[in-house]
Coordinates of C-alpha atoms in Angstrom, one line a residue:
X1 CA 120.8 121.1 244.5
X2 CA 121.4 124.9 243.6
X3 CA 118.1 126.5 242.5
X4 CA 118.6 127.3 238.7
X5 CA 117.1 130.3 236.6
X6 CA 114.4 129.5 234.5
X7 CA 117.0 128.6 232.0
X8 CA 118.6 126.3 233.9
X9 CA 122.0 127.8 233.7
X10 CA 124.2 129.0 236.6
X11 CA 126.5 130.6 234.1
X12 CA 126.7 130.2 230.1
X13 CA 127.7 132.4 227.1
X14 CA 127.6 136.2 226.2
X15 CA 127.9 136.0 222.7
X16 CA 127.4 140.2 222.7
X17 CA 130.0 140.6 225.5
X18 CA 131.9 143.9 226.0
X19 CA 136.0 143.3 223.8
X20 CA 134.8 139.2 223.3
X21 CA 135.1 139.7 219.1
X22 CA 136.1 142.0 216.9
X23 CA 134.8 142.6 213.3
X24 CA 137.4 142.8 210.5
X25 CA 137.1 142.9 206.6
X26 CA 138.9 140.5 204.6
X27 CA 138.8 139.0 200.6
X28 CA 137.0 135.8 199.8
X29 CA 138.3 133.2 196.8
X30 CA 137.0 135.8 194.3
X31 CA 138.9 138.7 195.7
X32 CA 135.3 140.3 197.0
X33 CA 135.3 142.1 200.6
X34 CA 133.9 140.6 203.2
X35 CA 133.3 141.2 206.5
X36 CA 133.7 138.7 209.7
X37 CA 133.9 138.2 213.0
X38 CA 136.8 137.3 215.0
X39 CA 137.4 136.3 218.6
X40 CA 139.5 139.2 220.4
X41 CA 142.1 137.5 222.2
X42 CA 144.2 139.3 224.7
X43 CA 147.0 138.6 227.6
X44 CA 146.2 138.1 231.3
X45 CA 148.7 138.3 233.6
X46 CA 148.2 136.1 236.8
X47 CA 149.5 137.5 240.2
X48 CA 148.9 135.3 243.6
X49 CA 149.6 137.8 246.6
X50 CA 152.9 139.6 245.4
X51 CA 154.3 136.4 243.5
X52 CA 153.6 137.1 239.2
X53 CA 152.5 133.2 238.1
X54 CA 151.8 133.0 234.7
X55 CA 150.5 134.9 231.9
X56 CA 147.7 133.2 229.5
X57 CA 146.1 134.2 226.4
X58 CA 142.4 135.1 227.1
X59 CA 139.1 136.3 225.9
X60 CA 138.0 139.1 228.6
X61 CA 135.4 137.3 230.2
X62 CA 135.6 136.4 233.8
X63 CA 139.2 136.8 234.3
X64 CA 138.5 136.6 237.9
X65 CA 137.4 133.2 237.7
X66 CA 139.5 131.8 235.5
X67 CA 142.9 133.1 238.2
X68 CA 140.6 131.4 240.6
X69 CA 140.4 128.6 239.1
X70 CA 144.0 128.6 237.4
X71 CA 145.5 128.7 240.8
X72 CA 143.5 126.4 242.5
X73 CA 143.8 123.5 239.2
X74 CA 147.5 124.2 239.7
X75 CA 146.9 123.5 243.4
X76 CA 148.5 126.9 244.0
X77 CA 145.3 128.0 246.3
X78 CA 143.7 125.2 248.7
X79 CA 140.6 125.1 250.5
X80 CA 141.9 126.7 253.4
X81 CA 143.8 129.6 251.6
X82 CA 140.9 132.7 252.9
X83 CA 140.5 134.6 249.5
X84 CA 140.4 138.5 250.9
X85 CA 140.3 140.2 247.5
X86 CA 140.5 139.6 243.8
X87 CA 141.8 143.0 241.8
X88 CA 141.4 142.7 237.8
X89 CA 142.6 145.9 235.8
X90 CA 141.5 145.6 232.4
X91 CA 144.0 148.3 231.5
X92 CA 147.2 146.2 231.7
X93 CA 145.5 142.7 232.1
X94 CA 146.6 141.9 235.2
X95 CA 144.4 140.2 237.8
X96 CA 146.1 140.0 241.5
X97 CA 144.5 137.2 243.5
X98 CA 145.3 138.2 247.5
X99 CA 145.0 135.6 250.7
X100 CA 144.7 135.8 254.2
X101 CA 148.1 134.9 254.8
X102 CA 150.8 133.8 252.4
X103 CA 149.9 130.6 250.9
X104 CA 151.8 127.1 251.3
X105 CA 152.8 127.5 247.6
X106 CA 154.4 130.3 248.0
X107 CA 156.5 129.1 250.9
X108 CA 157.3 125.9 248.5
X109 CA 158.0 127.4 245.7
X110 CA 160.6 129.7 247.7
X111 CA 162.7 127.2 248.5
X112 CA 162.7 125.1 245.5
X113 CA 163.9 128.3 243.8
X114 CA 166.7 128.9 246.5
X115 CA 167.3 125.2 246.6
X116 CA 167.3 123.9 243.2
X117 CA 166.6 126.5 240.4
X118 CA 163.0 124.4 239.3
X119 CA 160.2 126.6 240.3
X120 CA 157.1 126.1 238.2
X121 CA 158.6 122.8 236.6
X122 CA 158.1 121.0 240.0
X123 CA 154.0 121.4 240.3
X124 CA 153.5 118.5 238.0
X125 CA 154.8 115.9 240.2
X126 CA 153.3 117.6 243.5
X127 CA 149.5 117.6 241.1
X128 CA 150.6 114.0 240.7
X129 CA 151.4 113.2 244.7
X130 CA 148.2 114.6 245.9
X131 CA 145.7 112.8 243.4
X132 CA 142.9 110.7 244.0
X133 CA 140.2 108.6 243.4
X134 CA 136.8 111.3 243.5
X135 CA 134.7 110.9 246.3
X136 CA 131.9 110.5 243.9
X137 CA 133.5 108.6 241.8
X138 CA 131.4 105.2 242.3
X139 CA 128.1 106.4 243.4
X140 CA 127.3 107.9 239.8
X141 CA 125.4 106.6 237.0
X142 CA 124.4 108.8 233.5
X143 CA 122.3 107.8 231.5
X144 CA 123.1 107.7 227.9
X145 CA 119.8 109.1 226.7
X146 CA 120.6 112.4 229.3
X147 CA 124.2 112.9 227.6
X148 CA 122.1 113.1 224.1
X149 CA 119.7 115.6 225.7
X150 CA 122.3 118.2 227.2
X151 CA 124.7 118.0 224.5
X152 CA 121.4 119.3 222.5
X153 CA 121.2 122.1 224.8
X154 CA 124.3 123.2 224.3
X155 CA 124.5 123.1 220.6
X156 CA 121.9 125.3 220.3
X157 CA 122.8 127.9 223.3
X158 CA 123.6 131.3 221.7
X159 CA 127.7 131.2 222.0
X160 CA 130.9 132.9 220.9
X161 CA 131.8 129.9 218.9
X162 CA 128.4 130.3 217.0
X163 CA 129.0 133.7 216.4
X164 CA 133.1 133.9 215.7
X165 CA 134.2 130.4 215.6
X166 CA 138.1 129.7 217.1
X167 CA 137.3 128.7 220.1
X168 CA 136.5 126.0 223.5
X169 CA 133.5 125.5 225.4
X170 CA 133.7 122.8 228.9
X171 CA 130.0 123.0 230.5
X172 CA 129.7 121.3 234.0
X173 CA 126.1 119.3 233.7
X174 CA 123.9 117.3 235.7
X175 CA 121.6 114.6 234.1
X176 CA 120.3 116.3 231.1
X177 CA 120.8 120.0 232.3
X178 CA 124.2 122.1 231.2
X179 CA 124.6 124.3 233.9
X180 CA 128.4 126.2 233.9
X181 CA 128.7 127.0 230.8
X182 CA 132.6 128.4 229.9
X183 CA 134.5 129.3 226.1
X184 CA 137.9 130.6 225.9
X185 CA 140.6 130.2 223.1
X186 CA 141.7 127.6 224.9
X187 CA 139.9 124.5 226.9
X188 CA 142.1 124.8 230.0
X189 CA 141.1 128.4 230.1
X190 CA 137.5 127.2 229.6
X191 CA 137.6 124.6 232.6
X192 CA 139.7 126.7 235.0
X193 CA 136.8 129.4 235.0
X194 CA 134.8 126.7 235.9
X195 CA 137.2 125.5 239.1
X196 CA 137.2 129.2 239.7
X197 CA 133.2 129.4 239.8
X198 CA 133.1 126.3 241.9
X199 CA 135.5 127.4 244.3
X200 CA 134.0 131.3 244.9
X201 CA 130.2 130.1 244.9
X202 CA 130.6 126.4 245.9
X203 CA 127.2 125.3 244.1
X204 CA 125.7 122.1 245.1
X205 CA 126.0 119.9 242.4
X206 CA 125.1 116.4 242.7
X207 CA 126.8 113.9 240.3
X208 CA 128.0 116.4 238.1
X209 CA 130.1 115.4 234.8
X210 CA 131.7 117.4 232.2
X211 CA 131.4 118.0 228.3
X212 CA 134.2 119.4 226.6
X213 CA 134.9 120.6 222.6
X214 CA 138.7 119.9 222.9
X215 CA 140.3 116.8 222.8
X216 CA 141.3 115.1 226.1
X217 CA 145.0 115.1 227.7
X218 CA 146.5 113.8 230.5
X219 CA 146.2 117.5 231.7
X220 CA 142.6 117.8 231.3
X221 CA 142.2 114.5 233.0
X222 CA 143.7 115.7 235.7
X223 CA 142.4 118.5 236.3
X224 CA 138.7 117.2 236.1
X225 CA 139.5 114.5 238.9
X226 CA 141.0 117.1 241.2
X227 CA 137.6 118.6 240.7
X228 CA 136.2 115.8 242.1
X229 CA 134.2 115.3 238.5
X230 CA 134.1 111.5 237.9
X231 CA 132.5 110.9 233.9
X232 CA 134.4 113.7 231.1
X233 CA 132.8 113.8 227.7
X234 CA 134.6 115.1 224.7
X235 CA 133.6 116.4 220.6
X236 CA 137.0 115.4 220.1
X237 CA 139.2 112.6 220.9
X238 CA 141.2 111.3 223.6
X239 CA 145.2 110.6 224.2
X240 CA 146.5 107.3 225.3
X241 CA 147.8 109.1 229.0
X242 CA 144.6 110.4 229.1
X243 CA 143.0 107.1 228.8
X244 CA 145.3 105.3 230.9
X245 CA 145.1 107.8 234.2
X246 CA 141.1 107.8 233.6
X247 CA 141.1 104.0 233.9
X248 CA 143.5 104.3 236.9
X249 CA 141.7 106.8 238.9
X250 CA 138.1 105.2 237.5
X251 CA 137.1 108.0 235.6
X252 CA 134.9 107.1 232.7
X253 CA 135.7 108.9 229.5
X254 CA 133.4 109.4 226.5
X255 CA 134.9 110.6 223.3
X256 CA 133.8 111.5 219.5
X257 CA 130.7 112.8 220.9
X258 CA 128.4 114.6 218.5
X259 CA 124.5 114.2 217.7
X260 CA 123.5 110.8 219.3
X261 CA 126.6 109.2 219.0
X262 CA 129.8 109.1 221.1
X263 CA 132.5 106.4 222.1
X264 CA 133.3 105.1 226.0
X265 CA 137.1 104.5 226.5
X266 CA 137.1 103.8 229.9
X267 CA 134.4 102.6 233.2
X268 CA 131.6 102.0 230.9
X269 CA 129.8 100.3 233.8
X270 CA 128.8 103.5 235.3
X271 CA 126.5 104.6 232.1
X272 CA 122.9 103.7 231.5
X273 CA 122.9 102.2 227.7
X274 CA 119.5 103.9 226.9
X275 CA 119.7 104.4 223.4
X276 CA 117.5 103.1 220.5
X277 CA 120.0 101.0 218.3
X278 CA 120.8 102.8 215.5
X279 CA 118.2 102.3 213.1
X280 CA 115.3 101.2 215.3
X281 CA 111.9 102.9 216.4
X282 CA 112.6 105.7 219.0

């Protein structure tokens, strides 16, 4: 496995980050001023080569990595797309991902546009085509009494949602250690900076799983089994879609997680039931 910091964290939080929140003043119920803090939240405008993607809404922390790992979650860049330079200009918000040589999408999504008019409306169904069952998806267990101990770990992490509130967090861990550590005002922003991580420094990770404070969607389901990340574990709750592609791929989700309890909705078989029942002797 990747040595660790004496943390144990590969990346997490920087609550005091350079334009991540913004004080403003405000009145509470009794008309008194008070002052809080607010996330900043600012556009980012994707470019892959000379093709403009997508523009998100973003904090302005690793922008790089989350156009890393936007493209590659869209399956936009592959494996063997050769990465020669990633340019973010904080000025305009624009961060141009460049390649080797001009990526399959881009051939693809030529044509489509010539052909048919459909451009970005056709990447669901070729997501959809290439998915699969992770290759480690049935050699992991987790114990339940390890979920308990991370989730503690990152509760009390120093973060941007314990300082301004408003936003996600999705933390890749293994057994009872967080060790990617993402927020962004929205939980697809949050977990594509951690594909883009993944794919720049391609940590060893064994049996990896992922916690996330948003609720889980077909989308996020997806995107976690093209990351090869077979057990997803949410604060929140779960959609039926979501439910019924993590049964069909044999992804096991847990939702309603929070202090030492949380529900399995799908392959329970690969946890550990650990736990003290509720009530007894620990």
């Amino acid at each position: 496995m990747t040595s660790l910091p004496a943390d144990g964290f590969l990346v997490k939080p920087d609550p005091d980050g350079i334009d991540t929140t913004e004080h403003i003043v405000g009145l509470d119920q009794l008309g008194e001023v008070q002052t809080q803090c607010v996330i900043e939240e600012h556009p980012l405008t994707i470019f892959l080569n000379n093709r403009e993607i997508v523009t998100l809404m973003t904090i302005r922390d690793y922008p790089e990595m989350l156009s890393v790992g936007y493209l590659v979650n869209q399956q936009m860049l592959k494996d063997c797309d050769i990465i020669t330079d990633i340019e973010y200009d904080a000025e305009i918000d624009v961060c141009v991902v460049r390649t080797h040589q001009t990526t399959a999408y881009e051939h693809r999504l030529k044509r489509k546009v010539l052909t048919s008019g459909c451009g970005m409306g056709t990447l669901f169904g070729d997501i959809m085509d290439t998915l699969s069952v992770p290759d480690q998806i049935n050699a992991q267990t987790l114990a339940a009494s390890a979920i308990i101990r991370a989730l503690k770990i990152i509760k009390d992490t120093p973060s941007l949602y314990q300082k301004a509130g408003s936003i996600h967090a999705c933390v890749v861990c293994h057994a009872d250690q967080p060790l990617i550590y993402m927020e962004d005002v929205g939980r697809h922003n949050a977990l594509d900076k951690i594909a883009g991580y993944i794919h720049l420094h391609k940590p060893d990770i064994p049996a990896p799983y992922l916690y996330t404070t948003g609720r889980l969607t077909s989308e996020m389901v997806i995107k976690s089994l093209s990351m090869n990340i077979p057990v997803v574990i949410s604060r929140s709750g779960a959609t039926h879609w979501a439910i019924k592609l993590a049964k069909q791929y044999g992804q096991t989700l847990i939702t309603r997680a929070r202090g030492k309890r949380f529900q399995v909705l799908s392959c329970p078989e690969r946890l550990i039931f650990d736990l003290p029942a509720q009530g007894s002797a620990s």
